[in-house]
XYZ file of C-alpha atoms in Angstrom:
153
model
C -0.013 -0.023 -0.006
C 2.804 2.405 0.849
C 4.233 1.938 -2.603
C 1.013 3.488 -4.162
C 0.282 6.038 -1.576
C 1.778 8.896 -3.643
C -0.490 7.864 -6.528
C -3.574 7.852 -4.362
C -2.616 11.334 -2.893
C -2.013 12.805 -6.378
C -5.090 11.573 -7.918
C -7.151 12.605 -4.894
C -5.707 16.084 -5.303
C -6.614 16.060 -9.059
C -10.184 15.033 -8.318
C -10.718 17.570 -5.546
C -9.179 20.336 -7.686
C -11.384 19.225 -10.680
C -14.566 19.327 -8.522
C -13.650 22.748 -6.938
C -12.913 24.295 -10.282
C -15.989 22.728 -11.907
C -18.164 24.100 -9.138
C -17.034 27.647 -9.773
C -17.501 27.109 -13.597
C -13.761 27.042 -14.552
C -13.445 24.902 -17.740
C -10.424 23.376 -19.271
C -10.122 23.327 -23.096
C -8.418 21.334 -25.782
C -5.769 24.024 -26.447
C -4.815 24.029 -22.645
C -4.651 20.339 -22.615
C -2.417 20.078 -25.726
C -0.150 22.854 -24.498
C 0.341 21.249 -21.073
C 0.955 17.901 -22.602
C 3.653 19.411 -24.849
C 5.340 20.888 -21.791
C 5.054 17.614 -19.992
C 6.484 15.679 -22.985
C 9.540 17.987 -23.072
C 10.204 17.599 -19.353
C 9.655 13.838 -19.612
C 12.150 13.588 -22.399
C 14.786 15.549 -20.579
C 14.293 13.650 -17.357
C 14.527 10.339 -19.112
C 17.684 11.468 -20.853
C 19.252 12.331 -17.499
C 18.234 8.956 -16.085
C 19.562 6.896 -18.881
C 22.887 8.802 -18.859
C 23.721 7.624 -15.285
C 27.030 5.784 -15.302
C 27.278 3.464 -12.297
C 30.299 1.631 -13.750
C 32.693 3.549 -11.552
C 30.962 2.420 -8.457
C 32.186 -1.016 -7.681
C 31.143 -1.089 -3.942
C 27.865 -2.966 -3.909
C 26.794 -1.203 -0.616
C 26.666 2.107 -2.584
C 25.809 0.702 -6.105
C 22.557 -1.215 -5.276
C 20.627 1.500 -3.529
C 21.458 3.934 -6.193
C 20.464 1.543 -8.910
C 17.130 0.883 -7.152
C 16.528 4.682 -6.815
C 17.220 5.243 -10.501
C 14.858 2.444 -11.537
C 12.143 3.621 -9.199
C 12.393 7.241 -10.563
C 12.444 5.929 -14.135
C 9.377 3.721 -13.575
C 7.428 6.463 -11.927
C 8.168 8.882 -14.709
C 7.127 6.350 -17.394
C 3.872 5.401 -15.639
C 2.977 9.125 -15.176
C 3.586 9.850 -18.783
C 1.511 6.736 -19.832
C -1.376 7.975 -17.661
C -1.014 11.549 -19.064
C -1.060 10.211 -22.595
C -4.166 8.190 -21.875
C -5.746 11.395 -20.413
C -4.832 13.368 -23.496
C -6.271 10.689 -25.813
C -9.528 10.661 -23.839
C -9.739 14.480 -23.859
C -9.417 14.423 -27.618
C -12.538 12.368 -28.070
C -15.444 14.857 -28.267
C -17.878 12.558 -26.436
C -15.633 12.411 -23.394
C -13.993 15.830 -23.645
C -17.397 17.562 -23.154
C -18.481 15.094 -20.487
C -19.968 16.646 -17.281
C -21.359 15.266 -14.156
C -24.178 17.544 -13.001
C -26.010 17.260 -9.662
C -28.889 19.562 -8.764
C -27.971 21.967 -11.584
C -24.419 22.224 -10.421
C -21.602 20.890 -12.509
C -19.287 18.995 -10.123
C -17.086 17.354 -12.718
C -15.907 18.503 -16.133
C -13.590 16.133 -18.111
C -11.443 18.906 -19.777
C -10.968 20.456 -16.328
C -9.882 17.099 -14.958
C -7.431 16.698 -17.845
C -5.915 20.208 -17.181
C -5.616 19.484 -13.433
C -4.076 16.042 -14.201
C -1.513 17.461 -16.529
C -0.586 20.419 -14.268
C 0.019 17.985 -11.355
C 2.124 15.726 -13.733
C 4.286 18.698 -14.574
C 4.818 19.311 -10.925
C 5.637 15.610 -10.473
C 8.181 15.865 -13.321
C 9.750 18.928 -11.717
C 9.996 17.152 -8.363
C 11.601 14.195 -10.122
C 14.025 16.358 -11.998
C 15.219 17.681 -8.641
C 15.457 14.081 -7.259
C 17.509 13.149 -10.321
C 19.876 15.993 -9.760
C 20.222 15.095 -6.056
C 20.812 11.551 -7.039
C 23.526 12.589 -9.518
C 25.256 14.438 -6.693
C 24.873 11.376 -4.425
C 26.518 9.200 -7.171
C 29.380 11.767 -7.478
C 29.865 11.710 -3.623
C 29.924 7.937 -3.586
C 32.504 7.774 -6.298
C 34.703 10.201 -4.488
C 34.300 8.352 -1.192
C 35.095 5.082 -2.990
C 38.231 6.483 -4.695
C 39.441 8.030 -1.387
C 38.797 4.798 0.497
C 41.243 2.842 -1.612
């Protein structure tokens, strides 16, 4: 359960934001969704480039190498899954029958799909930014581990 907690928290934030914005009649639109997805795609590409460029070959001490390798894989997998979900949301929002879908209760719109798509993509961009920082911190951790290993010999 702990492994999926951040997904549950993120999607709860997206749903609550969508409901609040829908209640005050703020609507997303196709242009906003496409623009946000473009930004997300660029940040995803940069983050994945940083991840695959990690060179752990200089770390021979298994004590340092294994946790770093696991951290890189976890970050990579999180980014990939987030981008897959974002792509799915983009595809759904491009279908007219779904893009204009609303849930109305007692004459109040409480859910609008385009608003959901915008909220989802905005939160995904924040997630990418957080992971970009994590990747940078991990890169520094790798550099420190290499220095420590070289000085220890």
